[in-house]
mmCIF file of N, CA, C and O in Angstrom:
data_model
loop_
_atom_site.group_PDB
_atom_site.id
_atom_site.type_symbol
_atom_site.label_atom_id
_atom_site.label_comp_id
_atom_site.label_asym_id
_atom_site.label_seq_id
_atom_site.Cartn_x
_atom_site.Cartn_y
_atom_site.Cartn_z
ATOM 1 N N UNK A 1 -74.699 179.182 -88.421
ATOM 2 C CA UNK A 1 -74.635 179.389 -87.002
ATOM 3 C C UNK A 1 -75.728 178.575 -86.325
ATOM 4 O O UNK A 1 -76.832 178.469 -86.815
ATOM 5 N N UNK A 2 -75.383 178.049 -85.183
ATOM 6 C CA UNK A 2 -76.374 177.244 -84.461
ATOM 7 C C UNK A 2 -77.139 178.118 -83.489
ATOM 8 O O UNK A 2 -76.586 179.050 -82.896
ATOM 9 N N UNK A 3 -78.402 177.806 -83.337
ATOM 10 C CA UNK A 3 -79.244 178.555 -82.411
ATOM 11 C C UNK A 3 -79.250 177.861 -81.059
ATOM 12 O O UNK A 3 -79.238 176.637 -80.988
ATOM 13 N N UNK A 4 -79.248 178.645 -80.026
ATOM 14 C CA UNK A 4 -79.341 178.063 -78.682
ATOM 15 C C UNK A 4 -80.796 177.760 -78.391
ATOM 16 O O UNK A 4 -81.665 178.625 -78.545
ATOM 17 N N UNK A 5 -81.041 176.546 -78.006
ATOM 18 C CA UNK A 5 -82.406 176.159 -77.679
ATOM 19 C C UNK A 5 -82.624 176.326 -76.181
ATOM 20 O O UNK A 5 -81.880 175.781 -75.380
ATOM 21 N N UNK A 6 -83.626 177.081 -75.849
ATOM 22 C CA UNK A 6 -83.938 177.273 -74.438
ATOM 23 C C UNK A 6 -84.888 176.175 -73.999
ATOM 24 O O UNK A 6 -85.814 175.825 -74.734
ATOM 25 N N UNK A 7 -84.646 175.622 -72.848
ATOM 26 C CA UNK A 7 -85.537 174.551 -72.359
ATOM 27 C C UNK A 7 -86.864 175.116 -71.875
ATOM 28 O O UNK A 7 -87.080 175.323 -70.687
ATOM 29 N N UNK A 8 -87.748 175.454 -72.834
ATOM 30 C CA UNK A 8 -89.038 176.033 -72.481
ATOM 31 C C UNK A 8 -89.857 175.070 -71.635
ATOM 32 O O UNK A 8 -90.527 175.462 -70.705
ATOM 33 N N UNK A 9 -89.788 173.817 -71.986
ATOM 34 C CA UNK A 9 -90.573 172.818 -71.249
ATOM 35 C C UNK A 9 -90.110 172.730 -69.793
ATOM 36 O O UNK A 9 -90.916 172.708 -68.877
ATOM 37 N N UNK A 10 -88.811 172.700 -69.570
ATOM 38 C CA UNK A 10 -88.273 172.637 -68.217
ATOM 39 C C UNK A 10 -88.528 173.908 -67.435
ATOM 40 O O UNK A 10 -88.780 173.889 -66.247
ATOM 41 N N UNK A 11 -88.480 175.038 -68.132
ATOM 42 C CA UNK A 11 -88.706 176.310 -67.461
ATOM 43 C C UNK A 11 -90.156 176.429 -66.997
ATOM 44 O O UNK A 11 -90.436 177.007 -65.967
ATOM 45 N N UNK A 12 -91.076 175.881 -67.748
ATOM 46 C CA UNK A 12 -92.480 175.942 -67.365
ATOM 47 C C UNK A 12 -92.779 174.996 -66.208
ATOM 48 O O UNK A 12 -93.611 175.282 -65.378
ATOM 49 N N UNK A 13 -92.095 173.872 -66.156
ATOM 50 C CA UNK A 13 -92.358 172.891 -65.105
ATOM 51 C C UNK A 13 -91.752 173.311 -63.770
ATOM 52 O O UNK A 13 -92.339 173.088 -62.736
ATOM 53 N N UNK A 14 -90.606 173.940 -63.777
ATOM 54 C CA UNK A 14 -89.943 174.305 -62.529
ATOM 55 C C UNK A 14 -90.761 175.272 -61.671
ATOM 56 O O UNK A 14 -90.975 175.003 -60.503
ATOM 57 N N UNK A 15 -91.251 176.375 -62.213
ATOM 58 C CA UNK A 15 -92.057 177.276 -61.366
ATOM 59 C C UNK A 15 -93.326 176.616 -60.864
ATOM 60 O O UNK A 15 -93.721 176.813 -59.723
ATOM 61 N N UNK A 16 -93.973 175.805 -61.684
ATOM 62 C CA UNK A 16 -95.196 175.171 -61.236
ATOM 63 C C UNK A 16 -94.891 174.158 -60.129
ATOM 64 O O UNK A 16 -95.648 174.034 -59.174
ATOM 65 N N UNK A 17 -93.777 173.467 -60.247
ATOM 66 C CA UNK A 17 -93.380 172.522 -59.195
ATOM 67 C C UNK A 17 -93.055 173.271 -57.922
ATOM 68 O O UNK A 17 -93.461 172.881 -56.825
ATOM 69 N N UNK A 18 -92.328 174.378 -58.068
ATOM 70 C CA UNK A 18 -91.994 175.191 -56.897
ATOM 71 C C UNK A 18 -93.251 175.756 -56.257
ATOM 72 O O UNK A 18 -93.354 175.811 -55.035
ATOM 73 N N UNK A 19 -94.193 176.175 -57.090
ATOM 74 C CA UNK A 19 -95.456 176.696 -56.550
ATOM 75 C C UNK A 19 -96.210 175.613 -55.803
ATOM 76 O O UNK A 19 -96.786 175.857 -54.741
ATOM 77 N N UNK A 20 -96.226 174.404 -56.362
ATOM 78 C CA UNK A 20 -96.902 173.288 -55.686
ATOM 79 C C UNK A 20 -96.225 172.979 -54.358
ATOM 80 O O UNK A 20 -96.897 172.779 -53.343
ATOM 81 N N UNK A 21 -94.904 172.951 -54.347
ATOM 82 C CA UNK A 21 -94.175 172.678 -53.112
ATOM 83 C C UNK A 21 -94.393 173.787 -52.085
ATOM 84 O O UNK A 21 -94.566 173.516 -50.897
ATOM 85 N N UNK A 22 -94.412 175.024 -52.555
ATOM 86 C CA UNK A 22 -94.614 176.153 -51.657
ATOM 87 C C UNK A 22 -95.996 176.094 -51.014
ATOM 88 O O UNK A 22 -96.138 176.284 -49.808
ATOM 89 N N UNK A 23 -97.008 175.793 -51.823
ATOM 90 C CA UNK A 23 -98.359 175.733 -51.275
ATOM 91 C C UNK A 23 -98.525 174.531 -50.354
ATOM 92 O O UNK A 23 -99.208 174.617 -49.333
ATOM 93 N N UNK A 24 -97.889 173.410 -50.677
ATOM 94 C CA UNK A 24 -97.962 172.240 -49.806
ATOM 95 C C UNK A 24 -97.273 172.514 -48.473
ATOM 96 O O UNK A 24 -97.769 172.124 -47.414
ATOM 97 N N UNK A 25 -96.144 173.199 -48.514
ATOM 98 C CA UNK A 25 -95.430 173.544 -47.294
ATOM 99 C C UNK A 25 -96.246 174.499 -46.430
ATOM 100 O O UNK A 25 -96.327 174.340 -45.209
ATOM 101 N N UNK A 26 -96.884 175.469 -47.085
ATOM 102 C CA UNK A 26 -97.706 176.433 -46.360
ATOM 103 C C UNK A 26 -98.895 175.738 -45.704
ATOM 104 O O UNK A 26 -99.225 176.003 -44.542
ATOM 105 N N UNK A 27 -99.534 174.806 -46.425
ATOM 106 C CA UNK A 27 -100.676 174.074 -45.868
ATOM 107 C C UNK A 27 -100.232 173.187 -44.707
ATOM 108 O O UNK A 27 -100.916 173.094 -43.685
ATOM 109 N N UNK A 28 -99.087 172.551 -44.856
ATOM 110 C CA UNK A 28 -98.559 171.689 -43.809
ATOM 111 C C UNK A 28 -98.242 172.503 -42.551
ATOM 112 O O UNK A 28 -98.562 172.084 -41.436
ATOM 113 N N UNK A 29 -97.651 173.657 -42.730
ATOM 114 C CA UNK A 29 -97.322 174.517 -41.597
ATOM 115 C C UNK A 29 -98.588 174.990 -40.888
ATOM 116 O O UNK A 29 -98.645 174.995 -39.654
ATOM 117 N N UNK A 30 -99.602 175.358 -41.668
ATOM 118 C CA UNK A 30 -100.866 175.796 -41.074
ATOM 119 C C UNK A 30 -101.512 174.656 -40.292
ATOM 120 O O UNK A 30 -102.057 174.865 -39.197
ATOM 121 N N UNK A 31 -101.460 173.448 -40.826
ATOM 122 C CA UNK A 31 -102.021 172.283 -40.139
ATOM 123 C C UNK A 31 -101.300 172.010 -38.835
ATOM 124 O O UNK A 31 -101.917 171.747 -37.805
ATOM 125 N N UNK A 32 -99.972 172.091 -38.869
ATOM 126 C CA UNK A 32 -99.188 171.841 -37.650
ATOM 127 C C UNK A 32 -99.446 172.906 -36.594
ATOM 128 O O UNK A 32 -99.535 172.606 -35.403
ATOM 129 N N UNK A 33 -99.561 174.169 -37.026
ATOM 130 C CA UNK A 33 -99.862 175.240 -36.078
ATOM 131 C C UNK A 33 -101.230 175.029 -35.442
ATOM 132 O O UNK A 33 -101.401 175.254 -34.248
ATOM 133 N N UNK A 34 -102.195 174.599 -36.243
ATOM 134 C CA UNK A 34 -103.537 174.339 -35.717
ATOM 135 C C UNK A 34 -103.503 173.202 -34.701
ATOM 136 O O UNK A 34 -104.186 173.251 -33.675
ATOM 137 N N UNK A 35 -102.698 172.183 -34.973
ATOM 138 C CA UNK A 35 -102.570 171.060 -34.036
ATOM 139 C C UNK A 35 -101.964 171.529 -32.725
ATOM 140 O O UNK A 35 -102.406 171.141 -31.642
ATOM 141 N N UNK A 36 -100.941 172.373 -32.797
ATOM 142 C CA UNK A 36 -100.294 172.885 -31.589
ATOM 143 C C UNK A 36 -101.266 173.738 -30.785
ATOM 144 O O UNK A 36 -101.346 173.618 -29.562
ATOM 145 N N UNK A 37 -102.043 174.586 -31.486
ATOM 146 C CA UNK A 37 -103.020 175.414 -30.783
ATOM 147 C C UNK A 37 -104.085 174.569 -30.108
ATOM 148 O O UNK A 37 -104.473 174.836 -28.975
ATOM 149 N N UNK A 38 -104.556 173.543 -30.803
ATOM 150 C CA UNK A 38 -105.586 172.676 -30.235
ATOM 151 C C UNK A 38 -105.037 171.930 -29.021
ATOM 152 O O UNK A 38 -105.726 171.772 -28.013
ATOM 153 N N UNK A 39 -103.805 171.498 -29.104
ATOM 154 C CA UNK A 39 -103.180 170.789 -27.986
ATOM 155 C C UNK A 39 -102.996 171.734 -26.798
ATOM 156 O O UNK A 39 -103.249 171.368 -25.654
ATOM 157 N N UNK A 40 -102.580 172.964 -27.078
ATOM 158 C CA UNK A 40 -102.382 173.944 -26.008
ATOM 159 C C UNK A 40 -103.715 174.309 -25.366
ATOM 160 O O UNK A 40 -103.797 174.481 -24.154
ATOM 161 N N UNK A 41 -104.763 174.431 -26.145
ATOM 162 C CA UNK A 41 -106.086 174.732 -25.596
ATOM 163 C C UNK A 41 -106.566 173.584 -24.719
ATOM 164 O O UNK A 41 -107.168 173.798 -23.681
ATOM 165 N N UNK A 42 -106.279 172.378 -25.100
ATOM 166 C CA UNK A 42 -106.677 171.214 -24.317
ATOM 167 C C UNK A 42 -105.932 171.136 -22.997
ATOM 168 O O UNK A 42 -106.494 170.711 -21.982
ATOM 169 N N UNK A 43 -104.696 171.563 -22.957
ATOM 170 C CA UNK A 43 -103.905 171.518 -21.734
ATOM 171 C C UNK A 43 -104.252 172.663 -20.788
ATOM 172 O O UNK A 43 -104.153 172.513 -19.575
ATOM 173 N N UNK A 44 -104.662 173.797 -21.346
ATOM 174 C CA UNK A 44 -104.911 174.953 -20.494
ATOM 175 C C UNK A 44 -106.245 174.847 -19.750
ATOM 176 O O UNK A 44 -106.395 175.405 -18.684
ATOM 177 N N UNK A 45 -107.213 174.139 -20.295
ATOM 178 C CA UNK A 45 -108.500 173.994 -19.621
ATOM 179 C C UNK A 45 -108.478 172.719 -18.786
ATOM 180 O O UNK A 45 -108.154 171.649 -19.282
ATOM 181 N N UNK A 46 -108.801 172.818 -17.506
ATOM 182 C CA UNK A 46 -108.802 171.614 -16.665
ATOM 183 C C UNK A 46 -109.940 170.674 -17.057
ATOM 184 O O UNK A 46 -111.054 171.115 -17.336
ATOM 185 N N UNK A 47 -109.615 169.404 -17.085
ATOM 186 C CA UNK A 47 -110.620 168.412 -17.427
ATOM 187 C C UNK A 47 -111.412 168.063 -16.182
ATOM 188 O O UNK A 47 -110.844 167.878 -15.105
ATOM 189 N N UNK A 48 -112.731 167.962 -16.304
ATOM 190 C CA UNK A 48 -113.522 167.553 -15.138
ATOM 191 C C UNK A 48 -113.236 166.092 -14.772
ATOM 192 O O UNK A 48 -113.223 165.223 -15.619
ATOM 193 N N UNK A 49 -112.967 165.868 -13.500
ATOM 194 C CA UNK A 49 -112.635 164.521 -13.046
ATOM 195 C C UNK A 49 -113.870 163.748 -12.634
ATOM 196 O O UNK A 49 -113.849 162.532 -12.577
ATOM 197 N N UNK A 50 -114.928 164.434 -12.334
ATOM 198 C CA UNK A 50 -116.163 163.770 -11.919
ATOM 199 C C UNK A 50 -117.110 164.768 -11.295
ATOM 200 O O UNK A 50 -116.774 165.926 -11.095
ATOM 201 N N UNK A 51 -118.299 164.298 -10.941
ATOM 202 C CA UNK A 51 -119.284 165.205 -10.366
ATOM 203 C C UNK A 51 -119.333 165.107 -8.845
ATOM 204 O O UNK A 51 -119.918 165.928 -8.178
ATOM 205 N N UNK A 52 -118.708 164.102 -8.286
ATOM 206 C CA UNK A 52 -118.722 163.920 -6.834
ATOM 207 C C UNK A 52 -117.678 164.801 -6.179
ATOM 208 O O UNK A 52 -116.578 164.985 -6.681
ATOM 209 N N UNK A 53 -118.037 165.359 -5.020
ATOM 210 C CA UNK A 53 -117.083 166.130 -4.225
ATOM 211 C C UNK A 53 -116.352 165.182 -3.295
ATOM 212 O O UNK A 53 -116.956 164.415 -2.565
ATOM 213 N N UNK A 54 -115.029 165.239 -3.352
ATOM 214 C CA UNK A 54 -114.231 164.380 -2.477
ATOM 215 C C UNK A 54 -113.795 165.198 -1.271
ATOM 216 O O UNK A 54 -113.398 166.327 -1.387
ATOM 217 N N UNK A 55 -113.873 164.599 -0.089
ATOM 218 C CA UNK A 55 -113.370 165.328 1.047
ATOM 219 C C UNK A 55 -114.028 164.954 2.252
ATOM 220 O O UNK A 55 -114.381 164.896 3.224
#
């Protein structure tokens, strides 16, 4: 009778690859959220146009 060989090598690589992809996606999402927050903070605060009073 022949024995079924389980792809142990492939099984070990798949979860680690998925874990790497998951962590990369999570880091990318966190970076993008931080960029959006920084951009929103920059838009909400008025930039000083100068020190002279016009009028």
